[in-house]
Amino acid sequence: MKFKFTKTALLALSPPEAGSRTTVYDTEVPKLALRLTFAGTRTFYVVKRSGASMAWVKLGTFPGMTVEQARAEAQKILGEFAAGANPAAVRRAIREEPTFAAMLEDMLKNKKKRNGAPITDRTKHDYLDVLRLHMTLIRSKKLSHVTRADVKAIHVKTSKKSERQADKAVAIISSVFNFAVDHEHFTGTNPAMRIQKNPAVSRDRFAQPGELPYLLAAISESSLSGFFLMSLLTGARRSNVQAMAWREIDLDAGVWRIDMTKNGTPQSVTLSPEAVTILRSIKETRGSSPFVFPGTGKTGHIVEPKKAWATILRRASIRRLLDHMEADGKLTIEERTHADRLVLEAPAAAEKHYISIAETLGVEPVTYDMTGLRIHDLRRTLGSWQAKTGASLIVIGKSLNHKSLQSTAIYARLDLDPVRESVNAATQAMLKAGNVLEFKRA
């Protein structure tokens, strides 16, 4: 019996009598068969004459293997037959084909970046986290069993939680299959090819003039004030500031040399006089750690500053709210004194109390809330203030170590002098807006 295989049609087949089997053939791929036993087991085979006998190459059981997967596998095996392979070799090829998870591990171990550098440990952990969280559908499947429908399902499901993670998952899947093809582990079509990604939302948040006084004041109260100020005044990526080492810094020259950045290139970061002052102050009180911002973990440096950052934003936001309420005559001098003490000593309690009051008074959060600022926005803040003070896009790109195919060569020809001038001007503008006259050495 021959008909077009579909999930509905195959599930509707009635089991044969005890001791017998039923075999049906697909009209889409004529050599693809499904054998149904009395017990209800449905198994896909490729049925092909090999010499004087008929070869039955087992593919997998339905519905664990879908119709689409069976057709793809059948086409692959028929191609092997056409190339002169024997059934045993075909079976062995299927059995030895790596799973998606194994291929990902191989890629993370052996793939090199365009500059020849290996994939960083951070990227490896990131990719494996995406595999663990979002790719359970395909992680144990052979490469040839992963279908476009599988990738679409992963993208749709993950998009409900995070559109960014969903797009990343598709990109990782595509990279794995491209790697597999390049190293001759796979000969089929990349199932992640041309999967429609989610609309990109460009983030342009940075600290505004009216926010800087509150932000800088709150940063100055943090035990990690040096870390956040370095993030703001250098515009360096968070991971690089976290791992900033004294051996990389020339305070006399005002240069911080990063051996390797996220985009796979080294970077010379110009240090403004204010940044140098802060680093000299930290250096005078440092212990034996080689890192500017030491930590207690295995890396030896600070790893997760999110809790400290949340406290900074909480204090900054509530102080903006208190100023707004005071200007409207909603706080007495005594109430304000109590509020300031509460913000400093118990910022979470102050946030809960005064936001409740703000809601009662009808104060819109947009007038005071700064909790949407991210640590990465400090990097964007420097670039934005450079633009405000007249820096060219090329100089800003050099300052922040942005990489693009069009301007990489131009960046390479720039020296640090125009970058230093721009960073210094932006620093002065930010500090003026934040009512900070100077940084005093400890």
PDB file of C-alpha atoms in Angstrom, residues 6-276:
ATOM      1  CA  THR A   6       1.527  12.207   7.282  1.00  0.00           C
ATOM      2  CA  LYS A   7       1.387  11.990  11.048  1.00  0.00           C
ATOM      3  CA  THR A   8      -2.394  11.636  10.977  1.00  0.00           C
ATOM      4  CA  ALA A   9      -2.364   8.915   8.323  1.00  0.00           C
ATOM      5  CA  LEU A  10       0.310   6.824  10.051  1.00  0.00           C
ATOM      6  CA  LEU A  11      -1.365   7.061  13.453  1.00  0.00           C
ATOM      7  CA  ALA A  12      -4.629   5.930  11.852  1.00  0.00           C
ATOM      8  CA  LEU A  13      -3.153   2.643  10.619  1.00  0.00           C
ATOM      9  CA  SER A  14      -4.663  -0.382  12.344  1.00  0.00           C
ATOM     10  CA  PRO A  15      -2.270  -3.042  13.696  1.00  0.00           C
ATOM     11  CA  PRO A  16      -2.274  -6.372  11.761  1.00  0.00           C
ATOM     12  CA  GLU A  17      -3.232  -9.729  13.153  1.00  0.00           C
ATOM     13  CA  ALA A  18      -1.012 -11.457  15.694  1.00  0.00           C
ATOM     14  CA  GLY A  19       2.176 -12.812  14.160  1.00  0.00           C
ATOM     15  CA  SER A  20       2.068 -10.614  11.059  1.00  0.00           C
ATOM     16  CA  ARG A  21       3.341  -7.184   9.982  1.00  0.00           C
ATOM     17  CA  THR A  22       2.035  -4.489   7.670  1.00  0.00           C
ATOM     18  CA  THR A  23       4.331  -2.491   5.395  1.00  0.00           C
ATOM     19  CA  VAL A  24       3.317   0.754   3.698  1.00  0.00           C
ATOM     20  CA  TYR A  25       5.306   3.005   1.369  1.00  0.00           C
ATOM     21  CA  ASP A  26       5.553   6.776   1.019  1.00  0.00           C
ATOM     22  CA  THR A  27       4.668   8.331  -2.328  1.00  0.00           C
ATOM     23  CA  GLU A  28       6.934  11.344  -1.635  1.00  0.00           C
ATOM     24  CA  VAL A  29      10.054   9.203  -1.139  1.00  0.00           C
ATOM     25  CA  PRO A  30       9.176   5.848  -2.770  1.00  0.00           C
ATOM     26  CA  LYS A  31      11.937   3.858  -1.037  1.00  0.00           C
ATOM     27  CA  LEU A  32      10.753   5.010   2.396  1.00  0.00           C
ATOM     28  CA  ALA A  33       8.640   2.403   4.174  1.00  0.00           C
ATOM     29  CA  LEU A  34       6.915   2.059   7.522  1.00  0.00           C
ATOM     30  CA  ARG A  35       6.472  -1.373   9.081  1.00  0.00           C
ATOM     31  CA  LEU A  36       3.668  -1.811  11.627  1.00  0.00           C
ATOM     32  CA  THR A  37       3.668  -4.771  14.047  1.00  0.00           C
ATOM     33  CA  PHE A  38       0.806  -6.414  15.938  1.00  0.00           C
ATOM     34  CA  ALA A  39       2.046  -4.667  19.121  1.00  0.00           C
ATOM     35  CA  GLY A  40       1.581  -1.299  17.424  1.00  0.00           C
ATOM     36  CA  THR A  41       5.263  -0.494  16.866  1.00  0.00           C
ATOM     37  CA  ARG A  42       5.784   1.664  13.788  1.00  0.00           C
ATOM     38  CA  THR A  43       9.305   1.669  12.332  1.00  0.00           C
ATOM     39  CA  PHE A  44      10.711   3.569   9.356  1.00  0.00           C
ATOM     40  CA  TYR A  45      12.972   1.786   6.873  1.00  0.00           C
ATOM     41  CA  VAL A  46      14.675   2.483   3.593  1.00  0.00           C
ATOM     42  CA  VAL A  47      13.975  -0.482   1.310  1.00  0.00           C
ATOM     43  CA  LYS A  48      16.466  -0.762  -1.554  1.00  0.00           C
ATOM     44  CA  ARG A  49      17.678  -3.561  -3.759  1.00  0.00           C
ATOM     45  CA  SER A  50      21.350  -4.276  -3.158  1.00  0.00           C
ATOM     46  CA  GLY A  51      22.708  -6.814  -5.603  1.00  0.00           C
ATOM     47  CA  ALA A  52      20.495  -9.899  -5.562  1.00  0.00           C
ATOM     48  CA  SER A  53      18.814  -9.064  -2.252  1.00  0.00           C
ATOM     49  CA  MET A  54      16.666  -6.352  -0.733  1.00  0.00           C
ATOM     50  CA  ALA A  55      18.306  -4.212   1.925  1.00  0.00           C
ATOM     51  CA  TRP A  56      16.193  -2.936   4.815  1.00  0.00           C
ATOM     52  CA  VAL A  57      17.932  -0.046   6.551  1.00  0.00           C
ATOM     53  CA  LYS A  58      16.258   0.859   9.818  1.00  0.00           C
ATOM     54  CA  LEU A  59      15.841   4.597  10.410  1.00  0.00           C
ATOM     55  CA  GLY A  60      13.875   4.959  13.629  1.00  0.00           C
ATOM     56  CA  THR A  61      10.474   4.493  15.237  1.00  0.00           C
ATOM     57  CA  PHE A  62       7.440   6.676  14.674  1.00  0.00           C
ATOM     58  CA  PRO A  63       6.364   9.104  16.124  1.00  0.00           C
ATOM     59  CA  GLY A  64       9.712   9.605  17.914  1.00  0.00           C
ATOM     60  CA  MET A  65      11.098  10.130  14.431  1.00  0.00           C
ATOM     61  CA  THR A  66       8.809  12.427  12.480  1.00  0.00           C
ATOM     62  CA  VAL A  67       7.809  11.928   8.858  1.00  0.00           C
ATOM     63  CA  GLU A  68       9.985  14.900   7.860  1.00  0.00           C
ATOM     64  CA  GLN A  69      13.004  13.464   9.655  1.00  0.00           C
ATOM     65  CA  ALA A  70      12.444  10.027   8.117  1.00  0.00           C
ATOM     66  CA  ARG A  71      12.296  11.512   4.607  1.00  0.00           C
ATOM     67  CA  ALA A  72      15.476  13.512   5.185  1.00  0.00           C
ATOM     68  CA  GLU A  73      17.292  10.461   6.522  1.00  0.00           C
ATOM     69  CA  ALA A  74      16.002   8.304   3.697  1.00  0.00           C
ATOM     70  CA  GLN A  75      17.292  10.759   1.104  1.00  0.00           C
ATOM     71  CA  LYS A  76      20.682  10.710   2.772  1.00  0.00           C
ATOM     72  CA  ILE A  77      20.825   6.908   2.750  1.00  0.00           C
ATOM     73  CA  LEU A  78      19.661   6.680  -0.844  1.00  0.00           C
ATOM     74  CA  GLY A  79      22.474   9.062  -1.702  1.00  0.00           C
ATOM     75  CA  GLU A  80      24.895   6.703   0.018  1.00  0.00           C
ATOM     76  CA  PHE A  81      23.516   3.813  -2.006  1.00  0.00           C
ATOM     77  CA  ALA A  82      23.919   5.810  -5.213  1.00  0.00           C
ATOM     78  CA  ALA A  83      27.533   6.430  -4.276  1.00  0.00           C
ATOM     79  CA  GLY A  84      28.105   2.688  -4.027  1.00  0.00           C
ATOM     80  CA  ALA A  85      27.888   2.217  -0.262  1.00  0.00           C
ATOM     81  CA  ASN A  86      26.613  -1.043   1.179  1.00  0.00           C
ATOM     82  CA  PRO A  87      23.819  -1.279   3.780  1.00  0.00           C
ATOM     83  CA  ALA A  88      26.205  -2.074   6.629  1.00  0.00           C
ATOM     84  CA  ALA A  89      28.256   1.028   5.889  1.00  0.00           C
ATOM     85  CA  VAL A  90      25.106   3.103   5.708  1.00  0.00           C
ATOM     86  CA  ARG A  91      23.929   1.827   9.086  1.00  0.00           C
ATOM     87  CA  ARG A  92      27.346   2.535  10.552  1.00  0.00           C
ATOM     88  CA  ALA A  93      27.323   6.086   9.158  1.00  0.00           C
ATOM     89  CA  ILE A  94      23.995   6.789  10.836  1.00  0.00           C
ATOM     90  CA  ARG A  95      25.111   5.258  14.119  1.00  0.00           C
ATOM     91  CA  GLU A  96      28.346   7.263  14.197  1.00  0.00           C
ATOM     92  CA  GLU A  97      26.792  10.606  13.300  1.00  0.00           C
ATOM     93  CA  PRO A  98      27.221  13.016  16.254  1.00  0.00           C
ATOM     94  CA  THR A  99      24.339  14.414  18.236  1.00  0.00           C
ATOM     95  CA  PHE A 100      23.697  18.135  18.235  1.00  0.00           C
ATOM     96  CA  ALA A 101      25.059  18.505  21.782  1.00  0.00           C
ATOM     97  CA  ALA A 102      28.231  16.587  20.898  1.00  0.00           C
ATOM     98  CA  MET A 103      28.739  18.735  17.808  1.00  0.00           C
ATOM     99  CA  LEU A 104      28.315  21.903  19.872  1.00  0.00           C
ATOM    100  CA  GLU A 105      30.927  20.683  22.338  1.00  0.00           C
ATOM    101  CA  ASP A 106      33.290  19.918  19.445  1.00  0.00           C
ATOM    102  CA  MET A 107      32.734  23.389  17.981  1.00  0.00           C
ATOM    103  CA  LEU A 108      33.414  25.126  21.300  1.00  0.00           C
ATOM    104  CA  LYS A 109      36.600  23.115  21.690  1.00  0.00           C
ATOM    105  CA  ASN A 110      38.037  23.483  18.192  1.00  0.00           C
ATOM    106  CA  LYS A 111      36.547  26.507  16.448  1.00  0.00           C
ATOM    107  CA  LYS A 112      38.731  29.592  16.081  1.00  0.00           C
ATOM    108  CA  LYS A 113      37.702  33.213  15.685  1.00  0.00           C
ATOM    109  CA  ARG A 114      38.620  35.112  12.540  1.00  0.00           C
ATOM    110  CA  ASN A 115      41.779  36.363  14.219  1.00  0.00           C
ATOM    111  CA  GLY A 116      42.787  32.805  15.134  1.00  0.00           C
ATOM    112  CA  ALA A 117      41.962  33.126  18.825  1.00  0.00           C
ATOM    113  CA  PRO A 118      39.995  30.327  20.537  1.00  0.00           C
ATOM    114  CA  ILE A 119      36.457  30.822  21.795  1.00  0.00           C
ATOM    115  CA  THR A 120      36.529  32.406  25.255  1.00  0.00           C
ATOM    116  CA  ASP A 121      35.418  30.549  28.369  1.00  0.00           C
ATOM    117  CA  ARG A 122      32.658  33.104  28.858  1.00  0.00           C
ATOM    118  CA  THR A 123      31.232  32.372  25.404  1.00  0.00           C
ATOM    119  CA  LYS A 124      31.475  28.630  26.025  1.00  0.00           C
ATOM    120  CA  HIS A 125      29.496  28.920  29.247  1.00  0.00           C
ATOM    121  CA  ASP A 126      26.970  31.171  27.524  1.00  0.00           C
ATOM    122  CA  TYR A 127      26.399  28.707  24.650  1.00  0.00           C
ATOM    123  CA  LEU A 128      26.100  25.728  26.997  1.00  0.00           C
ATOM    124  CA  ASP A 129      23.582  27.627  29.121  1.00  0.00           C
ATOM    125  CA  VAL A 130      21.452  28.257  26.033  1.00  0.00           C
ATOM    126  CA  LEU A 131      21.708  24.552  25.153  1.00  0.00           C
ATOM    127  CA  ARG A 132      20.620  23.553  28.656  1.00  0.00           C
ATOM    128  CA  LEU A 133      17.781  26.059  28.950  1.00  0.00           C
ATOM    129  CA  HIS A 134      16.307  26.164  25.464  1.00  0.00           C
ATOM    130  CA  MET A 135      17.467  23.242  23.283  1.00  0.00           C
ATOM    131  CA  THR A 136      16.217  20.125  25.064  1.00  0.00           C
ATOM    132  CA  LEU A 137      14.202  19.291  21.930  1.00  0.00           C
ATOM    133  CA  ILE A 138      17.321  18.715  19.822  1.00  0.00           C
ATOM    134  CA  ARG A 139      20.288  18.246  22.147  1.00  0.00           C
ATOM    135  CA  SER A 140      20.207  14.411  21.941  1.00  0.00           C
ATOM    136  CA  LYS A 141      19.183  14.169  18.282  1.00  0.00           C
ATOM    137  CA  LYS A 142      21.543  13.158  15.505  1.00  0.00           C
ATOM    138  CA  LEU A 143      22.365  16.117  13.269  1.00  0.00           C
ATOM    139  CA  SER A 144      20.372  14.720  10.356  1.00  0.00           C
ATOM    140  CA  HIS A 145      17.334  14.304  12.627  1.00  0.00           C
ATOM    141  CA  VAL A 146      17.164  17.995  13.538  1.00  0.00           C
ATOM    142  CA  THR A 147      14.533  19.632  11.341  1.00  0.00           C
ATOM    143  CA  ARG A 148      13.584  23.164  10.471  1.00  0.00           C
ATOM    144  CA  ALA A 149      10.351  22.566  12.394  1.00  0.00           C
ATOM    145  CA  ASP A 150      12.430  21.773  15.500  1.00  0.00           C
ATOM    146  CA  VAL A 151      14.361  25.033  15.206  1.00  0.00           C
ATOM    147  CA  LYS A 152      11.176  27.017  14.653  1.00  0.00           C
ATOM    148  CA  ALA A 153       9.611  25.404  17.724  1.00  0.00           C
ATOM    149  CA  ILE A 154      12.636  26.344  19.841  1.00  0.00           C
ATOM    150  CA  HIS A 155      12.508  29.923  18.569  1.00  0.00           C
ATOM    151  CA  VAL A 156       8.788  30.333  19.203  1.00  0.00           C
ATOM    152  CA  LYS A 157       8.911  28.830  22.693  1.00  0.00           C
ATOM    153  CA  THR A 158      11.998  30.778  23.784  1.00  0.00           C
ATOM    154  CA  SER A 159      10.659  34.052  22.363  1.00  0.00           C
ATOM    155  CA  LYS A 160       7.862  33.927  24.947  1.00  0.00           C
ATOM    156  CA  LYS A 161      10.515  34.278  27.656  1.00  0.00           C
ATOM    157  CA  SER A 162      13.200  36.296  25.887  1.00  0.00           C
ATOM    158  CA  GLU A 163      13.296  37.366  22.252  1.00  0.00           C
ATOM    159  CA  ARG A 164      17.025  37.978  22.537  1.00  0.00           C
ATOM    160  CA  GLN A 165      17.677  34.459  23.839  1.00  0.00           C
ATOM    161  CA  ALA A 166      15.457  33.008  21.109  1.00  0.00           C
ATOM    162  CA  ASP A 167      17.480  34.719  18.382  1.00  0.00           C
ATOM    163  CA  LYS A 168      20.704  33.653  20.078  1.00  0.00           C
ATOM    164  CA  ALA A 169      19.531  30.028  20.137  1.00  0.00           C
ATOM    165  CA  VAL A 170      18.879  30.083  16.387  1.00  0.00           C
ATOM    166  CA  ALA A 171      22.268  31.678  15.748  1.00  0.00           C
ATOM    167  CA  ILE A 172      24.021  29.006  17.813  1.00  0.00           C
ATOM    168  CA  ILE A 173      22.196  26.198  16.001  1.00  0.00           C
ATOM    169  CA  SER A 174      23.169  27.711  12.663  1.00  0.00           C
ATOM    170  CA  SER A 175      26.810  27.999  13.753  1.00  0.00           C
ATOM    171  CA  VAL A 176      26.895  24.367  14.864  1.00  0.00           C
ATOM    172  CA  PHE A 177      25.599  23.105  11.515  1.00  0.00           C
ATOM    173  CA  ASN A 178      27.949  25.360   9.550  1.00  0.00           C
ATOM    174  CA  PHE A 179      30.840  24.010  11.622  1.00  0.00           C
ATOM    175  CA  ALA A 180      29.644  20.435  11.040  1.00  0.00           C
ATOM    176  CA  VAL A 181      29.510  21.009   7.273  1.00  0.00           C
ATOM    177  CA  ASP A 182      32.961  22.643   7.227  1.00  0.00           C
ATOM    178  CA  HIS A 183      34.455  19.652   9.041  1.00  0.00           C
ATOM    179  CA  GLU A 184      32.522  17.070   6.991  1.00  0.00           C
ATOM    180  CA  HIS A 185      30.404  15.759   9.861  1.00  0.00           C
ATOM    181  CA  PHE A 186      27.180  16.677   8.058  1.00  0.00           C
ATOM    182  CA  THR A 187      26.135  17.000   4.415  1.00  0.00           C
ATOM    183  CA  GLY A 188      22.534  18.169   4.665  1.00  0.00           C
ATOM    184  CA  THR A 189      20.856  21.565   4.757  1.00  0.00           C
ATOM    185  CA  ASN A 190      21.289  23.861   7.730  1.00  0.00           C
ATOM    186  CA  PRO A 191      17.852  23.696   9.473  1.00  0.00           C
ATOM    187  CA  ALA A 192      18.373  27.141  11.072  1.00  0.00           C
ATOM    188  CA  MET A 193      18.856  28.854   7.725  1.00  0.00           C
ATOM    189  CA  ARG A 194      16.501  31.804   7.110  1.00  0.00           C
ATOM    190  CA  ILE A 195      14.565  31.393  10.358  1.00  0.00           C
ATOM    191  CA  GLN A 196      12.846  34.753  10.866  1.00  0.00           C
ATOM    192  CA  LYS A 197      14.357  36.536  13.861  1.00  0.00           C
ATOM    193  CA  ASN A 198      12.498  38.801  16.249  1.00  0.00           C
ATOM    194  CA  PRO A 199      12.444  42.529  15.428  1.00  0.00           C
ATOM    195  CA  ALA A 200      15.588  44.144  16.786  1.00  0.00           C
ATOM    196  CA  VAL A 201      15.084  46.794  19.445  1.00  0.00           C
ATOM    197  CA  SER A 202      17.996  49.194  19.629  1.00  0.00           C
ATOM    198  CA  ARG A 203      18.772  50.310  23.181  1.00  0.00           C
ATOM    199  CA  ASP A 204      19.885  53.926  23.472  1.00  0.00           C
ATOM    200  CA  ARG A 205      19.594  54.480  27.231  1.00  0.00           C
ATOM    201  CA  PHE A 206      22.284  56.529  28.935  1.00  0.00           C
ATOM    202  CA  ALA A 207      22.537  58.763  32.002  1.00  0.00           C
ATOM    203  CA  GLN A 208      20.829  62.088  31.262  1.00  0.00           C
ATOM    204  CA  PRO A 209      22.022  65.469  32.614  1.00  0.00           C
ATOM    205  CA  GLY A 210      19.275  65.530  35.226  1.00  0.00           C
ATOM    206  CA  GLU A 211      20.195  62.018  36.404  1.00  0.00           C
ATOM    207  CA  LEU A 212      23.959  62.391  36.742  1.00  0.00           C
ATOM    208  CA  PRO A 213      24.006  64.275  40.094  1.00  0.00           C
ATOM    209  CA  TYR A 214      21.935  61.534  41.716  1.00  0.00           C
ATOM    210  CA  LEU A 215      23.819  58.730  40.023  1.00  0.00           C
ATOM    211  CA  LEU A 216      27.285  60.018  40.935  1.00  0.00           C
ATOM    212  CA  ALA A 217      26.233  60.742  44.511  1.00  0.00           C
ATOM    213  CA  ALA A 218      24.897  57.207  44.943  1.00  0.00           C
ATOM    214  CA  ILE A 219      28.000  55.706  43.305  1.00  0.00           C
ATOM    215  CA  SER A 220      30.233  57.597  45.745  1.00  0.00           C
ATOM    216  CA  GLU A 221      28.470  55.820  48.647  1.00  0.00           C
ATOM    217  CA  SER A 222      28.989  52.325  47.228  1.00  0.00           C
ATOM    218  CA  SER A 223      31.751  49.981  48.323  1.00  0.00           C
ATOM    219  CA  LEU A 224      32.272  49.396  44.589  1.00  0.00           C
ATOM    220  CA  SER A 225      32.409  53.082  43.687  1.00  0.00           C
ATOM    221  CA  GLY A 226      35.778  52.683  41.970  1.00  0.00           C
ATOM    222  CA  PHE A 227      34.452  49.940  39.724  1.00  0.00           C
ATOM    223  CA  PHE A 228      31.410  51.920  38.588  1.00  0.00           C
ATOM    224  CA  LEU A 229      33.421  55.119  38.092  1.00  0.00           C
ATOM    225  CA  MET A 230      35.951  53.246  35.954  1.00  0.00           C
ATOM    226  CA  SER A 231      33.081  51.822  33.917  1.00  0.00           C
ATOM    227  CA  LEU A 232      31.732  55.317  33.363  1.00  0.00           C
ATOM    228  CA  LEU A 233      34.999  57.190  32.786  1.00  0.00           C
ATOM    229  CA  THR A 234      36.638  54.628  30.470  1.00  0.00           C
ATOM    230  CA  GLY A 235      33.586  53.305  28.601  1.00  0.00           C
ATOM    231  CA  ALA A 236      35.193  49.846  28.749  1.00  0.00           C
ATOM    232  CA  ARG A 237      33.117  46.704  28.683  1.00  0.00           C
ATOM    233  CA  ARG A 238      31.986  45.428  32.063  1.00  0.00           C
ATOM    234  CA  SER A 239      33.944  42.170  31.782  1.00  0.00           C
ATOM    235  CA  ASN A 240      37.168  44.073  31.083  1.00  0.00           C
ATOM    236  CA  VAL A 241      36.686  46.479  33.996  1.00  0.00           C
ATOM    237  CA  GLN A 242      35.990  43.534  36.298  1.00  0.00           C
ATOM    238  CA  ALA A 243      39.275  41.895  35.264  1.00  0.00           C
ATOM    239  CA  MET A 244      41.310  45.135  35.173  1.00  0.00           C
ATOM    240  CA  ALA A 245      44.846  44.273  36.348  1.00  0.00           C
ATOM    241  CA  TRP A 246      47.563  46.590  37.608  1.00  0.00           C
ATOM    242  CA  ARG A 247      50.074  45.169  35.134  1.00  0.00           C
ATOM    243  CA  GLU A 248      47.895  46.540  32.299  1.00  0.00           C
ATOM    244  CA  ILE A 249      47.900  50.116  33.597  1.00  0.00           C
ATOM    245  CA  ASP A 250      50.440  52.883  32.984  1.00  0.00           C
ATOM    246  CA  LEU A 251      49.286  55.673  35.280  1.00  0.00           C
ATOM    247  CA  ASP A 252      52.026  58.065  34.186  1.00  0.00           C
ATOM    248  CA  ALA A 253      51.048  57.714  30.522  1.00  0.00           C
ATOM    249  CA  GLY A 254      47.326  57.538  31.336  1.00  0.00           C
ATOM    250  CA  VAL A 255      46.813  54.313  29.349  1.00  0.00           C
ATOM    251  CA  TRP A 256      45.129  51.012  30.172  1.00  0.00           C
ATOM    252  CA  ARG A 257      46.178  48.258  27.768  1.00  0.00           C
ATOM    253  CA  ILE A 258      43.611  45.430  27.481  1.00  0.00           C
ATOM    254  CA  ASP A 259      45.166  42.324  25.924  1.00  0.00           C
ATOM    255  CA  MET A 260      41.895  40.891  24.595  1.00  0.00           C
ATOM    256  CA  THR A 261      38.409  42.372  24.371  1.00  0.00           C
ATOM    257  CA  LYS A 262      35.053  40.786  23.555  1.00  0.00           C
ATOM    258  CA  ASN A 263      35.474  41.385  19.825  1.00  0.00           C
ATOM    259  CA  GLY A 264      38.779  39.491  19.812  1.00  0.00           C
ATOM    260  CA  THR A 265      41.137  42.469  19.598  1.00  0.00           C
ATOM    261  CA  PRO A 266      43.401  44.288  22.078  1.00  0.00           C
ATOM    262  CA  GLN A 267      42.549  47.842  23.109  1.00  0.00           C
ATOM    263  CA  SER A 268      44.427  50.822  24.507  1.00  0.00           C
ATOM    264  CA  VAL A 269      42.031  52.727  26.744  1.00  0.00           C
ATOM    265  CA  THR A 270      42.854  56.345  27.426  1.00  0.00           C
ATOM    266  CA  LEU A 271      42.567  57.319  31.097  1.00  0.00           C
ATOM    267  CA  SER A 272      41.382  60.831  31.883  1.00  0.00           C
ATOM    268  CA  PRO A 273      43.111  62.705  34.739  1.00  0.00           C
ATOM    269  CA  GLU A 274      40.065  61.953  36.906  1.00  0.00           C
ATOM    270  CA  ALA A 275      40.343  58.239  36.133  1.00  0.00           C
ATOM    271  CA  VAL A 276      44.058  58.305  36.981  1.00  0.00           C
TER     272      VAL A 276
END
